[in-house]
């Protein structure tokens, strides 16, 4: 996916003015936020379950090499082929080679954010393979040539009428206006692709070390189709997705759909282990699993390691006041919201996504709802510190902080400066004792007023404190 | 890097090994892993223990909980005392919904008396054009109202996926509290992981357009569970 994170501010302004998007984002809050809260309330021992889930993820990461080798051994023993990819380009190369090896003309895909990281569809199309996205949302986006704006509900930014127009134009059938009719039309179009595709490409929500299995959840059933019907199945996932046992998988499945869509369980939880067995009448003859690093090892062993616990439920973005206002496209890459504000700079470079760690009020809604207890605001704050250390902050901010540091270390000068500032601010207050416009602070005062310091001449904190002490004594 | 048409996308065996070794090497360095630090033994012990984490307490009437949760996820349920009652119940359901009286089923169900109940039944895996698929299940989960099926020679997963209507025959004795018990049952009764384990919780659905729930996205529009109490001492 094309990286446009450096345009965060411009894009945000556009998105705030987009009426359709604002309506869609309101709905998302209603459904996903309320859904999560209702489903979590049903679990009487939710805190213990959440602790266990965080612990499973943390324990696995602390022994990641051993679990990956265990996974590889068990997957290979059951007939799957495990590939390792350093980066997106290697993933694309491996998939293209497999397509050539098995003479693949058409590939059907279920939703995979890792394949979005790789821009896999472009790579396959470049070697002449037809790629069809089969998740309804992703299919709509593929027709519209747009990137997803949410990791769970990728087409949340589009309204029904846009889909009606798009289908009418692309399918060449009479324009449908009802949502069930639109879904039926997509079902009919995609059914033909499922049965004629040579390769199925999926992601994996988790991979299981104990059995060498890959697991995906879908509601539509396209995940089952993609992993069952074509003669080749390629599962692509990040190295951090491994879990030790089927019991551990059960714990995580208990939390993932609840936090993602407000469901107790997704409609289809599919655990696949190796290719077709002797006697099987369906299932792929060849099963390949690609494990992608793509920047993940950079997070290991340091102060960002907690981020690798992420199970991609999307709860952090659903609850984020910034995401709720600007939507996913403003973030400019695969992963939006708080998790994306950490993953994007870590995967593509802090210098390419400067605004993202700052696109948060650090209100900690995200940290509170994270099912695996990732301290998201702490991690964003650490990235801000790194930005400062690496000189990636805007010059005005760096200079401002340097000037403040200089003054703060010199108490007399600091007292004089603050005294002057308080007097000036007091004088700037209009008759309602509010400052409506602040030099260098236009971003702040354009949305709200700043109260002027009290007292006719304006007093500093130190002066007020001194005055109180004098009165008391 | 992209593979271009006509160009050679060649990957030598050695580069595959090197990506693997490079990634594992970086992980070991980052985690400050030393040989003989006991990680392999700890991992082995954790896997072999199959420890169950805290989870909801599912006690009491499992059948009632299964029924409530399955209905909540929009499956429909009919209850019969004997397996021999299944064809008549299935026929009544198909008639009630005005569905074709023609279906495919798994091998274990082929000897039931379908024909005298007006159903033209074929024992074979479903194709994309079949309208009704009848299957058994491996077990079912009370906590969520979920069916668990295993792939195999006589239990093709396509039959619960491709038809517009899926009828599942479930014995009450197959209902377990949670997914954890389902895995235990799989370990003890089958031993080996089948190619596909499918957990099914109601009809296929999507809410991708305007967050509006619509049934029958790619899989069945309807999941009808026929619950058989025969041979269950709990009932």
XYZ file of C-alpha atoms in Angstrom:
708
model
C 0.000 0.000 0.000
C 1.219 3.484 -0.950
C 2.477 5.312 2.118
C 0.920 8.768 2.544
C 1.295 9.213 6.295
C 3.219 12.457 5.827
C -0.018 14.048 4.568
C -1.863 13.350 7.825
C -2.763 16.967 8.532
C -3.989 17.793 5.026
C -5.951 14.552 4.798
C -7.462 15.075 8.252
C -8.820 18.469 7.212
C -10.423 16.926 4.116
C -11.920 14.064 6.113
C -13.412 16.373 8.748
C -15.335 18.101 5.970
C -16.545 14.821 4.387
C -20.209 14.528 5.372
C -20.639 10.882 4.269
C -17.557 9.827 6.193
C -18.655 11.631 9.337
C -22.018 9.831 9.214
C -20.338 6.472 8.693
C -17.943 7.018 11.589
C -20.861 7.850 13.905
C -22.447 4.489 13.059
C -19.196 2.680 13.730
C -19.091 4.115 17.228
C -22.658 3.036 17.864
C -22.186 -0.550 16.696
C -18.638 -1.532 17.548
C -18.199 0.502 20.728
C -21.524 -0.508 22.224
C -21.115 -4.081 20.966
C -17.775 -4.482 22.664
C -18.992 -3.036 25.902
C -22.074 -5.316 25.944
C -20.113 -8.474 25.141
C -17.432 -7.734 27.723
C -20.066 -7.071 30.392
C -21.397 -10.602 29.826
C -18.116 -12.135 30.990
C -18.186 -12.111 34.774
C -14.444 -12.820 35.022
C -13.384 -10.621 32.118
C -10.353 -9.048 33.909
C -8.879 -12.513 34.537
C -9.500 -13.581 30.928
C -7.887 -10.384 29.653
C -4.865 -10.860 31.917
C -4.506 -14.399 30.619
C -4.698 -13.248 26.990
C -2.036 -10.575 27.527
C 0.097 -13.124 29.338
C -0.190 -15.685 26.518
C 0.934 -13.107 23.979
C 3.766 -11.808 26.169
C 5.045 -15.287 27.012
C 5.060 -16.299 23.372
C 6.990 -13.184 22.338
C 9.575 -13.809 25.064
C 10.309 -17.176 23.405
C 9.382 -16.232 19.852
C 12.251 -18.045 18.125
C 11.462 -21.340 19.849
C 7.733 -21.108 19.140
C 8.324 -20.282 15.478
C 10.622 -23.270 15.078
C 8.079 -25.474 16.816
C 5.379 -24.155 14.489
C 7.540 -24.744 11.440
C 8.387 -28.292 12.508
C 4.741 -29.235 13.075
C 3.427 -27.514 9.948
C 6.084 -29.196 7.824
C 5.403 -32.592 9.393
C 1.771 -32.267 8.245
C 2.710 -31.438 4.679
C 2.709 -27.633 4.602
C 5.691 -25.667 3.286
C 6.880 -22.803 5.482
C 8.611 -19.807 3.875
C 10.317 -16.950 5.690
C 10.266 -13.434 4.263
C 12.390 -10.537 5.428
C 10.173 -7.900 3.831
C 7.201 -7.186 1.584
C 9.246 -7.665 -1.584
C 10.192 -11.184 -0.520
C 6.574 -12.073 0.223
C 5.577 -10.896 -3.248
C 8.412 -12.785 -4.865
C 7.532 -16.021 -3.079
C 3.835 -15.761 -3.984
C 4.663 -14.925 -7.625
C 6.983 -17.912 -7.796
C 4.322 -20.188 -6.360
C 1.841 -18.806 -8.886
C 4.284 -19.634 -11.685
C 5.110 -23.070 -10.271
C 1.450 -24.111 -10.053
C 0.406 -22.362 -13.284
C -2.022 -20.083 -11.439
C -4.227 -17.850 -13.577
C -6.634 -16.636 -10.920
C -6.228 -16.124 -7.172
C -9.025 -15.437 -4.682
C -8.137 -13.645 -1.468
C -9.721 -13.356 1.921
C -8.965 -10.188 3.860
C -5.302 -9.954 4.836
C -3.760 -6.791 6.215
C -0.297 -8.320 5.822
C -0.938 -8.628 2.085
C -1.917 -4.934 2.148
C 1.454 -4.196 3.765
C 3.047 -5.957 0.788
C 0.821 -4.520 -1.983
C 0.603 -8.152 -3.074
C -2.251 -7.638 -5.554
C -0.144 -5.273 -7.677
C 2.739 -7.757 -7.718
C 0.498 -10.629 -8.806
C -1.262 -8.564 -11.458
C 2.158 -7.562 -12.817
C 2.910 -11.232 -13.536
C -0.473 -11.718 -15.175
C -2.384 -13.340 -12.303
C -5.973 -12.169 -11.856
C -6.567 -11.376 -8.170
C -10.055 -11.171 -6.692
C -10.714 -9.884 -3.180
C -13.634 -11.837 -1.690
C -14.416 -10.098 1.580
C -17.374 -7.924 0.550
C -15.731 -4.765 1.857
C -12.396 -5.515 0.204
C -14.174 -6.482 -3.036
C -15.915 -3.098 -3.117
C -12.579 -1.364 -2.502
C -10.889 -3.391 -5.226
C -13.579 -2.292 -7.716
C -13.269 1.311 -6.524
C -9.442 1.119 -6.506
C -9.289 2.438 -2.953
C -7.342 1.319 0.116
C -9.154 0.038 3.244
C -9.896 2.570 5.985
C -10.435 0.151 8.877
C -8.792 -3.201 9.606
C -12.069 -4.953 10.442
C -14.644 -2.951 8.461
C -12.503 -1.850 5.486
C -15.244 -0.003 3.586
C -16.758 1.804 6.550
C -16.136 5.135 4.790
C -18.528 4.384 1.901
C -22.273 4.774 1.862
C -24.711 2.422 0.146
C -25.417 4.715 -2.811
C -21.732 4.738 -3.707
C -21.757 0.922 -3.711
C -24.902 0.895 -5.884
C -23.241 3.153 -8.459
C -20.025 1.169 -8.364
C -21.697 -2.233 -8.854
C -23.901 -0.896 -11.663
C -20.834 0.487 -13.445
C -18.561 -2.517 -12.907
C -20.993 -5.449 -13.115
C -23.062 -4.062 -15.981
C -26.282 -5.157 -14.263
C -29.351 -3.068 -13.373
C -28.592 -0.747 -10.424
C -29.653 -2.230 -7.078
C -30.551 -0.012 -4.130
C -31.262 -2.460 -1.293
C -28.360 -3.721 0.814
C -29.503 -7.394 0.650
C -29.740 -7.125 -3.165
C -26.243 -5.621 -3.345
C -24.884 -8.420 -1.156
C -26.621 -11.031 -3.326
C -25.129 -9.537 -6.467
C -21.635 -9.688 -4.947
C -22.292 -13.259 -3.775
C -23.245 -14.343 -7.289
C -20.262 -12.611 -8.893
C -17.802 -14.038 -6.381
C -19.192 -17.588 -6.350
C -17.933 -18.003 -9.906
C -14.484 -16.820 -8.884
C -14.300 -19.173 -5.897
C -14.923 -22.265 -7.991
C -12.646 -21.231 -10.860
C -9.650 -19.923 -8.883
C -6.389 -21.860 -8.836
C -4.975 -20.246 -5.711
C -6.489 -19.095 -2.438
C -4.619 -16.444 -0.463
C -5.463 -15.776 3.164
C -3.923 -14.154 6.183
C -3.892 -15.799 9.586
C -5.308 -14.334 12.771
C -3.105 -16.771 14.647
C -0.819 -19.707 13.947
C -0.569 -22.545 16.454
C 2.867 -23.890 17.404
C 1.553 -27.131 18.887
C -0.087 -28.321 15.668
C 1.421 -26.214 12.877
C -2.063 -24.869 12.085
C -3.159 -21.491 10.710
C -6.443 -19.971 11.839
C -8.707 -17.334 10.351
C -12.000 -15.876 11.470
C -14.572 -14.570 8.999
C -18.257 -13.812 9.154
C -18.969 -14.105 5.456
C -17.479 -17.557 4.929
C -15.106 -16.316 2.249
C -12.206 -17.412 4.445
C -13.513 -20.983 4.336
C -14.002 -20.803 0.555
C -10.489 -19.479 -0.051
C -8.873 -22.145 2.136
C -11.031 -25.016 0.833
C -11.783 -24.712 -2.878
C -8.636 -23.698 -4.842
C -5.928 -26.320 -5.397
C -3.240 -24.113 -3.825
C -3.573 -22.270 -0.506
C -1.061 -19.622 0.537
C -1.388 -18.186 4.061
C 0.615 -15.026 4.753
C 1.137 -13.754 8.259
C 3.480 -11.860 10.551
C 5.953 -13.767 12.711
C 4.331 -12.364 15.859
C 1.042 -14.223 15.301
C 2.138 -17.518 16.808
C 0.384 -18.904 19.907
C 1.535 -22.003 21.802
C -1.514 -24.292 22.103
C -5.116 -24.787 21.028
C -6.130 -23.867 24.593
C -4.285 -20.546 24.262
C -5.998 -20.040 20.907
C -9.371 -20.556 22.635
C -8.626 -17.759 25.110
C -7.725 -15.326 22.335
C -10.759 -16.261 20.224
C -12.900 -15.483 23.259
C -11.658 -11.870 23.145
C -10.964 -11.123 19.462
C -14.547 -11.021 18.052
C -15.923 -9.393 21.211
C -13.481 -6.521 20.782
C -13.593 -6.381 16.995
C -17.284 -6.487 16.116
C -19.095 -7.003 19.410
C -19.763 -10.676 18.644
C -19.316 -13.527 21.120
C -17.670 -15.454 18.289
C -17.181 -14.840 14.579
C -19.373 -16.945 12.337
C -16.573 -19.073 11.050
C -13.438 -19.905 12.959
C -11.390 -22.079 10.620
C -8.282 -23.925 11.722
C -6.368 -25.458 8.819
C -3.501 -27.907 9.187
C -1.560 -29.064 6.134
C -2.944 -29.838 2.654
C -5.577 -32.361 1.551
C -5.208 -35.774 3.200
C -5.563 -39.206 1.607
C -9.215 -39.770 0.901
C -10.225 -36.096 1.306
C -12.498 -34.889 -1.473
C -11.867 -31.190 -0.868
C -9.138 -28.914 0.415
C -5.994 -27.640 -1.322
C -3.392 -30.053 -2.687
C -0.614 -27.617 -1.817
C -0.420 -25.508 1.328
C 2.227 -22.815 1.759
C 2.692 -20.554 4.759
C 4.723 -17.342 4.525
C 6.051 -15.812 7.752
C 6.856 -12.122 7.330
C 9.218 -10.083 9.458
C 8.662 -6.737 7.703
C 9.999 -4.670 10.610
C 8.561 -6.774 13.438
C 11.922 -7.857 14.869
C 12.758 -4.151 15.268
C 10.143 -4.013 18.027
C 11.480 -7.026 19.908
C 13.680 -6.669 22.949
C 13.109 -2.923 23.334
C 10.527 -0.583 24.804
C 8.136 -1.229 21.867
C 7.874 -5.014 22.325
C 4.412 -4.793 23.944
C 3.021 -3.637 20.590
C 3.687 -7.090 19.110
C 0.995 -8.507 21.396
C -1.582 -6.818 19.111
C -4.293 -9.194 17.820
C -5.689 -6.712 15.244
C -9.185 -6.372 16.724
C -9.469 -2.661 15.921
C -10.957 -1.732 19.315
C -8.325 0.983 19.809
C -9.375 2.799 16.624
C -13.096 2.331 17.282
C -12.674 4.078 20.626
C -10.157 6.743 19.549
C -11.576 10.299 19.378
C -9.056 11.119 16.641
C -9.939 8.075 14.494
C -13.626 8.761 15.157
C -13.128 12.232 13.679
C -10.849 11.641 10.694
C -11.326 7.943 9.774
C -8.660 5.541 8.580
C -7.445 7.046 5.304
C -5.918 10.083 6.989
C -3.355 7.834 8.674
C -1.940 7.050 5.259
C -1.038 3.348 5.547
C -2.443 -0.103 6.309
C -2.974 0.335 10.041
C -4.933 3.369 11.291
C -5.814 4.540 14.782
C -3.591 4.198 17.853
C -2.139 0.809 16.862
C -1.249 2.235 13.464
C 0.273 5.331 15.050
C 2.843 2.980 16.564
C 3.135 0.270 13.899
C 3.423 2.611 10.901
C 6.417 4.611 12.241
C 8.055 1.394 13.450
C 7.581 -0.479 10.156
C 8.164 2.312 7.637
C 10.370 4.688 9.636
C 9.637 7.409 12.163
C 10.731 10.072 9.665
C 8.005 8.962 7.225
C 5.145 9.165 9.702
C 5.998 12.103 11.958
C 2.451 13.167 12.690
C 1.109 9.773 13.701
C 2.514 9.427 17.255
C 1.178 12.947 17.826
C -2.280 12.157 16.417
C -3.569 11.339 19.873
C -4.706 13.190 22.948
C -3.242 10.372 25.089
C -6.695 10.024 26.640
C -6.009 6.284 27.058
C -9.383 5.074 25.759
C -7.338 2.776 23.518
C -5.269 1.421 26.374
C -8.386 0.775 28.445
C -10.152 -1.263 25.746
C -7.132 -3.173 24.399
C -7.855 -6.889 24.976
C -4.161 -7.682 25.398
C -3.376 -4.654 27.585
C -0.986 -2.845 25.252
C -0.092 0.504 26.891
C -0.745 2.358 23.632
C -0.475 5.958 24.963
C 2.854 5.118 26.670
C 4.208 3.754 23.409
C 3.071 6.847 21.485
C 4.730 9.045 24.092
C 7.959 7.052 23.746
C 7.843 7.584 19.997
C 7.430 11.334 20.569
C 10.538 11.241 22.759
C 12.414 9.413 20.019
C 11.273 12.018 17.528
C 12.675 14.759 19.727
C 15.961 12.889 20.213
C 16.288 12.291 16.486
C 15.473 15.896 15.633
C 12.266 14.906 13.873
C 10.071 17.448 15.639
C 9.067 20.689 13.853
C 11.724 23.360 14.310
C 9.401 25.703 16.184
C 8.678 22.961 18.753
C 12.346 22.009 19.175
C 13.412 25.620 19.573
C 10.539 26.404 21.882
C 11.412 23.501 24.167
C 15.130 24.404 24.087
C 14.318 27.994 25.045
C 12.047 26.856 27.869
C 14.722 24.485 29.168
C 17.268 27.305 29.163
C 14.953 29.616 31.090
C 13.682 26.972 33.505
C 17.212 26.329 34.683
C 17.612 30.026 35.559
C 15.014 30.891 38.263
C 15.421 34.670 38.192
C 15.182 34.973 34.452
C 12.257 32.524 34.522
C 10.445 34.672 37.111
C 10.958 37.827 35.063
C 9.819 36.180 31.851
C 6.701 34.633 33.342
C 5.821 37.882 35.053
C 6.043 39.732 31.755
C 4.063 37.013 29.993
C 1.292 37.085 32.610
C 0.972 40.872 32.320
C 0.905 40.748 28.548
C -1.688 37.960 28.506
C -3.838 39.827 31.020
C -3.708 42.908 28.812
C -4.646 40.790 25.773
C -7.867 39.581 27.374
C -10.925 41.285 25.954
C -13.785 42.588 28.080
C -15.011 39.001 28.714
C -11.595 38.156 30.211
C -10.949 35.695 27.357
C -8.193 35.650 24.758
C -9.699 34.888 21.358
C -6.505 34.834 19.348
C -3.034 33.852 20.479
C 0.132 34.541 18.456
C 1.885 31.191 17.647
C -1.146 29.456 19.147
C -3.656 29.858 16.322
C -4.263 26.108 16.215
C -5.411 26.248 19.805
C -7.498 29.436 19.779
C -9.186 28.653 16.458
C -11.208 26.013 18.316
C -11.599 27.579 21.754
C -10.821 30.677 23.831
C -8.081 30.935 26.375
C -8.962 32.476 29.732
C -6.794 35.499 30.494
C -4.826 35.500 33.762
C -6.864 36.893 36.674
C -6.276 40.254 38.263
C -6.062 43.456 36.334
C -2.342 43.244 35.816
C -2.017 39.453 35.689
C -0.241 37.453 38.325
C 2.061 34.479 37.920
C 1.578 31.249 39.841
C 4.531 32.105 42.047
C 3.086 35.514 42.902
C -0.302 34.044 43.763
C 1.329 31.323 45.863
C 3.452 33.867 47.725
C 0.389 36.042 48.354
C -1.577 33.130 49.859
C 1.285 32.173 52.143
C 1.533 35.761 53.379
C -2.202 35.961 54.121
C -2.150 32.662 56.032
C 0.861 33.496 58.162
C 10.698 -5.525 -5.769
C 8.131 -6.922 -8.143
C 8.076 -9.931 -10.414
C 7.594 -8.641 -13.937
C 5.962 -10.574 -16.735
C 8.585 -12.471 -18.644
C 11.270 -11.903 -16.053
C 12.648 -14.774 -14.069
C 11.505 -14.867 -10.478
C 14.137 -17.174 -9.136
C 14.874 -17.751 -5.530
C 17.823 -19.955 -4.719
C 17.535 -22.423 -1.868
C 20.248 -20.580 -0.021
C 18.401 -17.257 0.128
C 15.402 -18.977 1.693
C 17.630 -20.390 4.394
C 19.194 -17.003 4.891
C 15.891 -15.182 5.442
C 14.967 -17.813 8.002
C 18.319 -17.674 9.729
C 18.445 -13.887 9.606
C 15.005 -13.501 11.188
C 15.601 -16.127 13.871
C 19.053 -14.644 14.494
C 17.613 -11.168 15.022
C 14.971 -12.528 17.375
C 17.618 -14.321 19.443
C 19.809 -11.233 19.584
C 16.905 -8.959 20.535
C 15.718 -11.327 23.240
C 19.325 -11.816 24.410
C 18.838 -15.544 24.102
C 21.762 -17.791 25.028
C 22.181 -21.452 24.158
C 21.114 -23.692 26.996
C 18.988 -21.015 28.663
C 16.204 -23.550 28.987
C 13.785 -21.814 26.602
C 13.214 -24.967 24.550
C 12.363 -26.980 27.669
C 10.046 -24.254 28.976
C 8.211 -24.100 25.666
C 7.895 -27.892 25.528
C 6.556 -27.975 29.079
C 4.035 -25.216 28.373
C 2.745 -26.951 25.253
C 2.537 -30.380 26.888
C 0.639 -28.981 29.870
C -2.214 -27.689 27.641
C -3.082 -25.402 30.500
C -6.556 -23.874 30.432
C -6.702 -20.139 31.176
C -9.487 -18.430 33.139
C -12.754 -18.495 31.188
C -16.485 -18.115 31.758
C -17.956 -20.701 34.108
C -20.249 -22.787 31.947
C -22.170 -25.001 34.312
C -25.714 -26.257 34.629
C -27.858 -27.209 31.679
C -25.468 -27.303 28.722
C -28.220 -28.159 26.273
C -30.308 -25.146 27.259
C -27.294 -22.854 27.040
C -26.326 -24.234 23.667
C -29.875 -23.740 22.424
C -30.100 -20.143 23.692
C -26.749 -19.116 22.295
C -27.252 -20.814 18.923
C -30.618 -19.081 18.478
C -29.045 -15.788 19.477
C -26.591 -16.196 16.578
C -29.561 -16.891 14.268
C -29.347 -20.665 13.916
C -32.723 -22.388 14.149
C -33.258 -25.528 16.213
C -35.574 -28.516 16.122
C -35.465 -31.252 18.753
C -36.214 -34.921 18.162
C -35.824 -37.999 20.349
C -34.319 -40.355 17.748
C -32.002 -40.131 14.764
C -34.684 -41.888 12.715
C -36.854 -38.785 13.198
C -34.338 -36.567 11.413
C -35.648 -36.970 7.816
C -39.228 -36.049 8.758
C -38.038 -32.994 10.705
C -35.737 -31.920 7.894
C -38.584 -32.315 5.399
C -40.913 -30.228 7.565
C -38.286 -27.493 7.765
C -37.650 -27.459 4.004
C -41.379 -27.287 3.317
C -41.932 -24.526 5.857
C -39.303 -22.348 4.166
C -40.387 -23.366 0.697
C -36.963 -24.838 -0.040
C -36.111 -27.566 -2.584
C -36.769 -31.136 -1.340
C -33.436 -32.196 -2.698
C -30.173 -32.371 -0.764
C -26.709 -33.853 -0.376
C -25.476 -35.466 2.841
C -22.473 -36.971 4.591
C -21.991 -40.727 4.397
C -23.106 -41.471 7.959
C -26.573 -40.092 7.221
C -27.152 -41.843 3.908
C -29.133 -44.768 5.333
C -31.830 -42.684 6.986
C -35.226 -42.890 5.377
C -35.114 -39.751 3.269
C -37.132 -40.989 0.334
C -40.298 -41.770 2.298
C -40.140 -38.276 3.726
C -40.092 -36.732 0.285
C -36.412 -35.748 0.152
C -34.292 -36.694 -2.820
C -30.968 -37.288 -1.055
C -27.558 -37.887 -2.572
C -24.547 -38.945 -0.566
C -21.678 -36.845 -1.996
C -19.765 -33.629 -1.311
C -21.786 -30.492 -2.148
C -21.162 -28.579 -5.353
C -21.567 -24.849 -5.863
C -25.075 -25.316 -7.248
C -26.480 -27.597 -4.514
C -29.185 -25.897 -2.459
C -29.279 -28.002 0.722
C -26.441 -29.748 2.583
C -27.017 -32.107 5.515
C -24.107 -32.923 7.820
C -23.309 -34.250 11.239
C -20.955 -32.414 13.586
C -17.989 -33.484 15.727
C -19.290 -31.640 18.759
C -20.948 -28.375 19.761
C -20.067 -25.600 22.187
C -22.582 -24.388 24.763
C -20.722 -21.142 25.547
C -21.330 -19.678 22.103
C -23.887 -21.957 20.395
C -21.238 -23.126 17.937
C -20.976 -26.287 15.823
C -17.548 -27.901 15.326
C -16.924 -30.007 12.229
C -13.838 -31.910 11.118
C -12.810 -32.469 7.518
C -12.293 -36.023 6.311
C -13.020 -38.546 3.599
C -16.654 -38.913 4.627
C -17.136 -35.467 6.170
C -16.404 -32.958 3.369
C -16.446 -29.353 4.660
C -17.948 -28.054 1.389
C -21.332 -29.547 2.348
C -21.745 -27.087 5.222
C -20.443 -24.186 3.130
C -21.637 -24.128 -0.476
C -25.410 -24.826 -0.169
C -27.793 -21.997 0.704
C -29.197 -24.107 3.527
C -27.168 -26.156 5.994
C -28.942 -28.722 8.137
C -26.759 -30.076 10.950
C -27.561 -33.185 12.976
C -26.291 -32.814 16.534
C -26.625 -35.270 19.391
C -27.152 -33.679 22.796
C -24.309 -35.855 24.139
C -21.959 -33.980 21.800
C -22.469 -30.632 23.533
C -19.445 -29.530 25.567
C -19.103 -26.388 27.714
C -16.363 -24.497 25.832
C -13.863 -24.649 22.997
C -11.235 -26.001 25.398
C -13.264 -29.203 25.955
C -13.769 -29.498 22.202
C -9.994 -29.595 21.665
C -9.607 -32.160 24.443
C -12.265 -34.312 22.853
C -10.463 -34.029 19.518
C -7.154 -35.081 21.095
C -8.655 -38.081 22.865
C -11.015 -39.389 20.218
C -9.235 -38.533 16.949
C -5.682 -37.876 18.052
C -4.513 -36.080 14.947
C -5.553 -32.653 13.633
C -7.690 -33.048 10.520
C -6.943 -30.768 7.559
C -9.725 -28.412 8.575
C -11.528 -27.799 11.828
C -14.479 -25.510 11.190
C -16.397 -23.783 13.954
C -19.760 -22.623 12.617
C -21.936 -20.150 14.526
C -25.090 -19.525 12.521
C -25.637 -18.406 8.945
C -22.987 -16.571 6.924
C -23.297 -12.809 7.361
C -21.819 -9.438 6.507
C -22.244 -5.895 7.786
C -19.743 -4.335 5.407
C -22.241 -1.995 3.734
C -23.316 0.717 6.157
C -22.896 -1.636 9.130
C -26.191 -3.289 8.207
C -26.402 -6.990 9.033
C -27.220 -9.119 5.986
C -27.364 -12.923 6.022
C -25.938 -15.240 3.367
C -22.806 -13.364 2.348
C -20.951 -16.319 0.813
C -21.983 -19.324 2.875
C -25.445 -20.578 3.912
C -28.371 -18.199 4.419
C -29.817 -20.636 6.946
C -28.345 -23.020 9.530
C -30.913 -25.432 10.959
C -29.783 -27.668 13.817
C -31.644 -30.894 14.503
C -30.901 -31.821 18.091
C -31.177 -35.565 18.832
C -31.426 -36.690 22.443
C -31.172 -40.466 21.750
C -28.583 -42.250 23.881
C -27.886 -39.274 26.123
C -28.207 -40.283 29.763
C -28.355 -36.608 30.762
C -31.652 -36.096 28.959
